[in-house]
JSON list of C-alpha atoms and ligand atoms in Angstrom, two decimals:
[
{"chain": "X", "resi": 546, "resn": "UNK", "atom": "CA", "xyz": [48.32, -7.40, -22.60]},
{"chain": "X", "resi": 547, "resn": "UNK", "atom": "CA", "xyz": [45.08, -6.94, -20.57]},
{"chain": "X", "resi": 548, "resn": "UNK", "atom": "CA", "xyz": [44.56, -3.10, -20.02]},
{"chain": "X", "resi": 549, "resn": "UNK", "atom": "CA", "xyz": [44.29, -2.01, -16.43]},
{"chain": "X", "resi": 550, "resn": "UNK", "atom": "CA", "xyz": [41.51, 0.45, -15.03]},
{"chain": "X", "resi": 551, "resn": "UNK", "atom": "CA", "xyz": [42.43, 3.10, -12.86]},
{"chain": "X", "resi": 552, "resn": "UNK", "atom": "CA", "xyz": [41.56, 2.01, -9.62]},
{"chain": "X", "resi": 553, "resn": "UNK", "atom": "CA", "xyz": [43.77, -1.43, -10.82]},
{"chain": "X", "resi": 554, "resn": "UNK", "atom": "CA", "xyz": [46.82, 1.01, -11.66]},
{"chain": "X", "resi": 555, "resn": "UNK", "atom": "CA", "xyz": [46.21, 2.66, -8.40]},
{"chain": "X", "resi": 556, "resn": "UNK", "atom": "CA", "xyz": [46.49, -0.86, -6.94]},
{"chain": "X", "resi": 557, "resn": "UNK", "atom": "CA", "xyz": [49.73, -1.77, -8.49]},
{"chain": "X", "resi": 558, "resn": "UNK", "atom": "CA", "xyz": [51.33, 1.24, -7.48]},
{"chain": "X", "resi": 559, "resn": "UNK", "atom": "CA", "xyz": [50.70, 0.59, -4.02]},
{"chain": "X", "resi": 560, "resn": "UNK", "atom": "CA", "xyz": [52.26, -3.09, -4.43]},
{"chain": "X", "resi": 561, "resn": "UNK", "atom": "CA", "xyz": [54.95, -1.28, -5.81]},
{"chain": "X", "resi": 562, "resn": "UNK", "atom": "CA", "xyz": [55.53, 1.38, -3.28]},
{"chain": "X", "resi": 563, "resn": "UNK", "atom": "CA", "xyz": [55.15, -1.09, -0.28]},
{"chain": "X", "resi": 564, "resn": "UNK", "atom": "CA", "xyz": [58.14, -4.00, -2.48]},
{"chain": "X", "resi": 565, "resn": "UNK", "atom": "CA", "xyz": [60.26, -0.90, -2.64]},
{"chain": "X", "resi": 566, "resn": "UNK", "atom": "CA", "xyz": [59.56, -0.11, 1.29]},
{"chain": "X", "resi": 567, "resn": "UNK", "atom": "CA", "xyz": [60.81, -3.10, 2.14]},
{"chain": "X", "resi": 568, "resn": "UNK", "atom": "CA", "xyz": [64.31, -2.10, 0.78]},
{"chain": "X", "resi": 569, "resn": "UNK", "atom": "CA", "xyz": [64.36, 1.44, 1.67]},
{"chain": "X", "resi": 570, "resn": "UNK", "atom": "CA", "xyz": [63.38, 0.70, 5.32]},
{"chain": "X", "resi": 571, "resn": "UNK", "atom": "CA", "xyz": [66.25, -1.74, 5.39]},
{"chain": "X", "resi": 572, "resn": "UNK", "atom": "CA", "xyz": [68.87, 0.20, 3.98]},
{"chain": "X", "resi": 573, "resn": "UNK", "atom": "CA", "xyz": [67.55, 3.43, 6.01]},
{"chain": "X", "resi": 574, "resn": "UNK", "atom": "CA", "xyz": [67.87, 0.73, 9.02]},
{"chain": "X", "resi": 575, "resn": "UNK", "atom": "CA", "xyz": [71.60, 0.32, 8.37]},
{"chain": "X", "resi": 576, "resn": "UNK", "atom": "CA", "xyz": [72.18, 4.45, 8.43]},
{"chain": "X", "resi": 577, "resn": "UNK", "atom": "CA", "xyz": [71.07, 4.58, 12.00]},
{"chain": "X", "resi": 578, "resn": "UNK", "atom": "CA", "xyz": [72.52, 3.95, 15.33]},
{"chain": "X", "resi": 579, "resn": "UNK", "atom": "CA", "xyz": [69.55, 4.13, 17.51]},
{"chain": "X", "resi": 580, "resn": "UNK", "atom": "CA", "xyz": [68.06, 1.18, 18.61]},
{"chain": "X", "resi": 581, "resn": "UNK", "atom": "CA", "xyz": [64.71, 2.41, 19.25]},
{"chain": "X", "resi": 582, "resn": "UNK", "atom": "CA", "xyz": [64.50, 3.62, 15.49]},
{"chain": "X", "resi": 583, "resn": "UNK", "atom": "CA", "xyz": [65.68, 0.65, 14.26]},
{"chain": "X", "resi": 584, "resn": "UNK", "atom": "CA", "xyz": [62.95, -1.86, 15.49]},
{"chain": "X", "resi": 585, "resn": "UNK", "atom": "CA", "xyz": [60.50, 0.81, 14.21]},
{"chain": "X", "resi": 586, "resn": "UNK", "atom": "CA", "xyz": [62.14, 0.55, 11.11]},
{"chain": "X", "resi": 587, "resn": "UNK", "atom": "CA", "xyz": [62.59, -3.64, 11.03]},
{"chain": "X", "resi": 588, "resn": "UNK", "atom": "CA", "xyz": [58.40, -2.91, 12.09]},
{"chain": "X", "resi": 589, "resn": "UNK", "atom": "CA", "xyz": [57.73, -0.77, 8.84]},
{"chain": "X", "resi": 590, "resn": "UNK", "atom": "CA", "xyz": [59.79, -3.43, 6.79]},
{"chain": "X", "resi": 591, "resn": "UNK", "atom": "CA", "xyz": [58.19, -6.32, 7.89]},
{"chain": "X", "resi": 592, "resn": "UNK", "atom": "CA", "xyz": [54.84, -4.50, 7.47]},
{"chain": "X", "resi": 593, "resn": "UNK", "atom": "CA", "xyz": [55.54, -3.21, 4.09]},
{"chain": "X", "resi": 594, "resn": "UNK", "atom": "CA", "xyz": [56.26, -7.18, 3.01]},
{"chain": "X", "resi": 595, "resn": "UNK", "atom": "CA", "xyz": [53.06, -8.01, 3.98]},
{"chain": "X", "resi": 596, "resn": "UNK", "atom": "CA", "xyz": [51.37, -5.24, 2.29]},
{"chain": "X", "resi": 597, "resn": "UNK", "atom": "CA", "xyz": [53.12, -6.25, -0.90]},
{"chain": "X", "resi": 598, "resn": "UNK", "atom": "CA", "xyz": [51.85, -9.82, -0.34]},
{"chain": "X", "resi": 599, "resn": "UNK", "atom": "CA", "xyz": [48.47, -8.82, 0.18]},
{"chain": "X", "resi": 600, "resn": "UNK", "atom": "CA", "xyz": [48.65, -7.01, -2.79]},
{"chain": "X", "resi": 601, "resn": "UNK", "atom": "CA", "xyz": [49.99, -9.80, -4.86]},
{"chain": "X", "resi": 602, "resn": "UNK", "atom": "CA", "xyz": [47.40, -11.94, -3.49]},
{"chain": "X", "resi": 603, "resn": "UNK", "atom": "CA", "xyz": [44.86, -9.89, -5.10]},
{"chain": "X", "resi": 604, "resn": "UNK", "atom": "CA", "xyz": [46.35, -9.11, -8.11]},
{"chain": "X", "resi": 605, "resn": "UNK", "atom": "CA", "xyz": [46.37, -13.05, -8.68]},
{"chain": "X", "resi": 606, "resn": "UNK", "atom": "CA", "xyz": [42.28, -13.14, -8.64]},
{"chain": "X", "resi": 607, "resn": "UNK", "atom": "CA", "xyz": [41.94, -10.41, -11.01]},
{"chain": "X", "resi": 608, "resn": "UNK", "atom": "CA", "xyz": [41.70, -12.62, -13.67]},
{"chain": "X", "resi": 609, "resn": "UNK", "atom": "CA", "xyz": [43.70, -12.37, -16.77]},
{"chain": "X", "resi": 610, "resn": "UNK", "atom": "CA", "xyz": [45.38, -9.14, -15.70]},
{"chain": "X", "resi": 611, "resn": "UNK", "atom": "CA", "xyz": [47.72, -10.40, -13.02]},
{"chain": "X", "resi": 612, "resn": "UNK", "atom": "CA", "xyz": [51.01, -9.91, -15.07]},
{"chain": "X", "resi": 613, "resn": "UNK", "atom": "CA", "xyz": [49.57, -6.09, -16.28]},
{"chain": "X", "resi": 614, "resn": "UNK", "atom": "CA", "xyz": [49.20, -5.34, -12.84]},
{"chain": "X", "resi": 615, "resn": "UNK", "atom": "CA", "xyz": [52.45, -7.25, -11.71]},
{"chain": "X", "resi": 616, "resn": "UNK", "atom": "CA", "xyz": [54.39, -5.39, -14.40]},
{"chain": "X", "resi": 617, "resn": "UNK", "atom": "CA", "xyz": [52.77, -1.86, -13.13]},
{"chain": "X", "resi": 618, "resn": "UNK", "atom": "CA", "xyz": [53.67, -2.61, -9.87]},
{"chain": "X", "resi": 619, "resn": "UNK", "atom": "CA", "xyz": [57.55, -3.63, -11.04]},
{"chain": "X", "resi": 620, "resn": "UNK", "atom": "CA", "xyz": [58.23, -0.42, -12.81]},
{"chain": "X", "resi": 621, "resn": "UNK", "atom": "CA", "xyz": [56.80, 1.34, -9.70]},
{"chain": "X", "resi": 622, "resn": "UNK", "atom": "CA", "xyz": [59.28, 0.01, -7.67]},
{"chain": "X", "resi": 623, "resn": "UNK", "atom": "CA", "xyz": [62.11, 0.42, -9.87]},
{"chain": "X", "resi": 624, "resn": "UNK", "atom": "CA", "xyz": [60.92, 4.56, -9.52]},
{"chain": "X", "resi": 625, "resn": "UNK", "atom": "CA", "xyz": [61.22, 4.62, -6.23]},
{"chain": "X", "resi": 626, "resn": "UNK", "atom": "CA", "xyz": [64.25, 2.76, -5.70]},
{"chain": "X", "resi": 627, "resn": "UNK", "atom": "CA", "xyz": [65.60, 5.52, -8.78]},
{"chain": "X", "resi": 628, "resn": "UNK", "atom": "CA", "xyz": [64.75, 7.90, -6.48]},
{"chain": "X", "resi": 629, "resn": "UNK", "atom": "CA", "xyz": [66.15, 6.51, -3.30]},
{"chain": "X", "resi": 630, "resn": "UNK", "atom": "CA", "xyz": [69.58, 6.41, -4.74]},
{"chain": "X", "resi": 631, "resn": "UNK", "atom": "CA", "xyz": [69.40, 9.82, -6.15]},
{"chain": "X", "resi": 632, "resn": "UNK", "atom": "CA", "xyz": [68.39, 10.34, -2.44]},
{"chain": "X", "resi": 633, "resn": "UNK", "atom": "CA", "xyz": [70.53, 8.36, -0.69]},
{"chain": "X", "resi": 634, "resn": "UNK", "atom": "CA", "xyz": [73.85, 8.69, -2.40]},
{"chain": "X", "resi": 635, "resn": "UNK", "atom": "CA", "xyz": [77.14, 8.18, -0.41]},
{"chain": "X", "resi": 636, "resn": "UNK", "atom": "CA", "xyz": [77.94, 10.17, 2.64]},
{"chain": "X", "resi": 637, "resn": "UNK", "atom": "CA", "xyz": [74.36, 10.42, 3.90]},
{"chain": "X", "resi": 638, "resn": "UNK", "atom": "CA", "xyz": [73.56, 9.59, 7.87]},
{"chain": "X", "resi": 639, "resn": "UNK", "atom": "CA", "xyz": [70.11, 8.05, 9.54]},
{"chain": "X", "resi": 640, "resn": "UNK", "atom": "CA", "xyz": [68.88, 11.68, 9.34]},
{"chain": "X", "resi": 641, "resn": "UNK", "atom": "CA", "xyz": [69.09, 11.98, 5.78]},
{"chain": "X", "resi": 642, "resn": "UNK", "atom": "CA", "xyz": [68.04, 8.51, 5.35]},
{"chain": "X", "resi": 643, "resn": "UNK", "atom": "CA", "xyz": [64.89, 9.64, 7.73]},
{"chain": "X", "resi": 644, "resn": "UNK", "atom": "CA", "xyz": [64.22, 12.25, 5.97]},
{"chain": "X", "resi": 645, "resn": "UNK", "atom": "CA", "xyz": [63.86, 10.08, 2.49]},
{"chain": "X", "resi": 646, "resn": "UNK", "atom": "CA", "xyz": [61.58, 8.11, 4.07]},
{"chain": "X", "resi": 647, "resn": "UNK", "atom": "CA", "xyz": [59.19, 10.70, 5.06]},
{"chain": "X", "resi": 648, "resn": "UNK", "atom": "CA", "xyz": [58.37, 11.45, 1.49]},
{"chain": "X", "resi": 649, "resn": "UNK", "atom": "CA", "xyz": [58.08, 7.49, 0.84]},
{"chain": "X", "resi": 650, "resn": "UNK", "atom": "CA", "xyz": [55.67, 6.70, 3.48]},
{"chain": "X", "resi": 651, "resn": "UNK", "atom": "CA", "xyz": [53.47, 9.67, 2.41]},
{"chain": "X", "resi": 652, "resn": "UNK", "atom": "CA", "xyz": [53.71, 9.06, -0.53]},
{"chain": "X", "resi": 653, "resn": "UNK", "atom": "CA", "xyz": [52.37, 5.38, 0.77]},
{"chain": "X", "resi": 654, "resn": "UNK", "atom": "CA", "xyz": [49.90, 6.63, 2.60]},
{"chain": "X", "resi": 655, "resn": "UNK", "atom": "CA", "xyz": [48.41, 8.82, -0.12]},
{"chain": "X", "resi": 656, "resn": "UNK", "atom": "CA", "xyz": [48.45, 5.61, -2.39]},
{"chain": "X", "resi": 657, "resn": "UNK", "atom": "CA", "xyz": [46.50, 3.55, -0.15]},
{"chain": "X", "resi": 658, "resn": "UNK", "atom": "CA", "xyz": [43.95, 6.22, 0.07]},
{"chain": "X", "resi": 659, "resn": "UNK", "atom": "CA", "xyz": [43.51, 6.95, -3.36]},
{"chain": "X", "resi": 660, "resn": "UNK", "atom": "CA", "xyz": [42.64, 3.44, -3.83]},
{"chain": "X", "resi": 661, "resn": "UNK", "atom": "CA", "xyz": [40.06, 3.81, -1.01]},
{"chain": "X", "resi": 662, "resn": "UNK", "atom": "CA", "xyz": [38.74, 6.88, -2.57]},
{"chain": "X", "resi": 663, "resn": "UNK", "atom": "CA", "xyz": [38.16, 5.23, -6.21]},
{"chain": "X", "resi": 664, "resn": "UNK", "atom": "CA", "xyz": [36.93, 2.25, -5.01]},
{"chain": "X", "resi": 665, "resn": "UNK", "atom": "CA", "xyz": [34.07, 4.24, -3.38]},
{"chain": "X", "resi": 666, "resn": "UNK", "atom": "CA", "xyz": [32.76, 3.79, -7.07]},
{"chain": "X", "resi": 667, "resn": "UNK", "atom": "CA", "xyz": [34.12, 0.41, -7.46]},
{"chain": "X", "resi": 668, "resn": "UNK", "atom": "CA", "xyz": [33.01, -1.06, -4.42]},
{"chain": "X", "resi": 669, "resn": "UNK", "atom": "CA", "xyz": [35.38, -4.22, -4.86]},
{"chain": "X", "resi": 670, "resn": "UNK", "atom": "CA", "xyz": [34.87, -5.80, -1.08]},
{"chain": "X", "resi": 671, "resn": "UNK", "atom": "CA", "xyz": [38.71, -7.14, -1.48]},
{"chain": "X", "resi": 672, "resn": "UNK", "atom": "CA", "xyz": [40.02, -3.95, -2.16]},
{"chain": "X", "resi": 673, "resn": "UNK", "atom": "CA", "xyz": [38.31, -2.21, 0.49]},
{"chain": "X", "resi": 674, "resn": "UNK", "atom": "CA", "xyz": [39.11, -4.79, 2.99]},
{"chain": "X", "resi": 675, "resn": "UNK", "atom": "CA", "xyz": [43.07, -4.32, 2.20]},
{"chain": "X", "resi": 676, "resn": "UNK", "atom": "CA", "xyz": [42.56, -0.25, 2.28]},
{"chain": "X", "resi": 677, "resn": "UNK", "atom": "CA", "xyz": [41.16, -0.52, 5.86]},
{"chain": "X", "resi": 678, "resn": "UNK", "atom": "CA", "xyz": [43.92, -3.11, 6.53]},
{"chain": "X", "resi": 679, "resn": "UNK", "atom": "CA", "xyz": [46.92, -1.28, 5.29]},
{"chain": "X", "resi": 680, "resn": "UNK", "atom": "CA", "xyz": [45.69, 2.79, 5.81]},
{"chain": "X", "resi": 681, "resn": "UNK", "atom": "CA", "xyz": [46.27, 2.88, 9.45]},
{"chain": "X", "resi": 682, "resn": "UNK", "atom": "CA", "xyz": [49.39, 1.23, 9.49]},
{"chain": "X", "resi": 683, "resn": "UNK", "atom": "CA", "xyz": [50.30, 3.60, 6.60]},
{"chain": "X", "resi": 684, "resn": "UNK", "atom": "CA", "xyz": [49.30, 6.34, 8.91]},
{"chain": "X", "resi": 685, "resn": "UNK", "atom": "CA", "xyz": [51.27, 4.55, 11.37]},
{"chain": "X", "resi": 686, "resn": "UNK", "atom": "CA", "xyz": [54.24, 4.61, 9.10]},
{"chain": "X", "resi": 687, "resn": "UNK", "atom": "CA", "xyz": [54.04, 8.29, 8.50]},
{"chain": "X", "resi": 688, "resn": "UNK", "atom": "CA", "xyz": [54.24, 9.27, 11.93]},
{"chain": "X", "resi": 689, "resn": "UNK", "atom": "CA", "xyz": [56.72, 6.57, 13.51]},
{"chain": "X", "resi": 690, "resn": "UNK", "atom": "CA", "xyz": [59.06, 8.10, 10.51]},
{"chain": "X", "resi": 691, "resn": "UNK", "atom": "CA", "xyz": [58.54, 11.60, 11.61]},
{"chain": "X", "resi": 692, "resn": "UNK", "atom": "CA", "xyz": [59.11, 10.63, 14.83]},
{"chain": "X", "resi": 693, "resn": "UNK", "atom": "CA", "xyz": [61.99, 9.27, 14.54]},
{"chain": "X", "resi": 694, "resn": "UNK", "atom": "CA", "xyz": [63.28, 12.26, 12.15]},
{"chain": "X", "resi": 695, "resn": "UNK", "atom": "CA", "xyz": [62.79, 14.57, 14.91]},
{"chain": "X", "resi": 696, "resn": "UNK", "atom": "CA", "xyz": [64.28, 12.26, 17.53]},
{"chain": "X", "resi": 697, "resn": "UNK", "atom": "CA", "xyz": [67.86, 12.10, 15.83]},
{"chain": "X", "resi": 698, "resn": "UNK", "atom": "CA", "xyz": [67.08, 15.68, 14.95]},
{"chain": "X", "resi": 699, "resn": "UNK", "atom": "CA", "xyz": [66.97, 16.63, 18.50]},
{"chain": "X", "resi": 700, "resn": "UNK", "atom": "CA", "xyz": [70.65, 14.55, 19.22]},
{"chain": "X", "resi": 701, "resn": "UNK", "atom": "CA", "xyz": [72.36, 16.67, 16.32]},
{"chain": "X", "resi": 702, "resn": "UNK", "atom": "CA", "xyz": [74.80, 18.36, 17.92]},
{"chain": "X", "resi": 703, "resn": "UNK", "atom": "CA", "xyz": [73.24, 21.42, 15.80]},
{"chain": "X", "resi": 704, "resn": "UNK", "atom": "CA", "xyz": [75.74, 23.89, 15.79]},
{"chain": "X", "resi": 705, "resn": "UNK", "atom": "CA", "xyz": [78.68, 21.54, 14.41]},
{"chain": "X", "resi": 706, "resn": "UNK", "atom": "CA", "xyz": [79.99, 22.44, 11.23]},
{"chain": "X", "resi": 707, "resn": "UNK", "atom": "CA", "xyz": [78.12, 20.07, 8.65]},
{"chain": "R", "resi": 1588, "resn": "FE2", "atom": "FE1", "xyz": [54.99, 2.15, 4.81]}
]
């Protein structure tokens, strides 16, 4: 299979993190009760799809590597969702869920910007026109999430027994 460079494996993890966002944002969506949270959440999903299509979409014109990059990009998903269940076991409220999801979207975030950084060298036009697509609403992501963590923090009735 064709080898990947870095800034490629960089790429791939990003598709990866933003398929597995679409499921974590979803389920996290289901924890929660308020309805303000959960259009920002049904935002970040629908916004995480498209990431992961844009990503796909390039992956396809890197000739002869698309199934490297496609595989990279499964197995980083499959990580993440590990993780979320590890996470997100049974018992756990929108809070917890929340509070998941702020280490996914940095962890997004981070990503994206990584493959900005490397592609200084790079200088591939389509990558740099999905970074400057997809780092803001990263950013975006990161804050809504934190947010909305402290928002359902703040309703916590704090001194109930957990
Ligand atoms: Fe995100």
């Amino acid at each position: 299979m064709a080898e990947l460079t870095q800034l490629e494996t960089k790429l791939a993890e990003v598709m990866g993190l933003a398929q597995a966002a679409t499921d974590s944002t979803e389920k996290v969506k289901q924890l929660v009760e308020d309805d303000e949270v959960k259009q920002t959440l049904e935002r970040m999903r629908d916004e995480a799809a498209e990431t992961a299509d844009r990503c796909e979409q390039l992956a396809s014109r890197l000739e002869g590597k698309k199934t490297a990059l496609t595989d990279k990009a499964r197995e980083t998903k499959s990580e993440a969702q590990e993780m979320m269940r590890t996470y997100l076991s049974d018992d756990v409220d929108g809070l917890d869920g929340l509070e998941f999801l702020l280490m996914a979207e940095a962890g997004e975030l981070g990503h994206v910007e990584i493959v900005g950084a490397m592609n200084e060298q790079a200088g591939d036009p389509e990558v740099r026109e999905l970074v400057e697509w997809a780092k803001p609403i990263q950013e975006r992501h990161f804050w809504a999430t934190r947010e909305a963590s402290l928002k359902l923090a703040k309703a916590e009735d704090a001194l109930a027994a957990h």
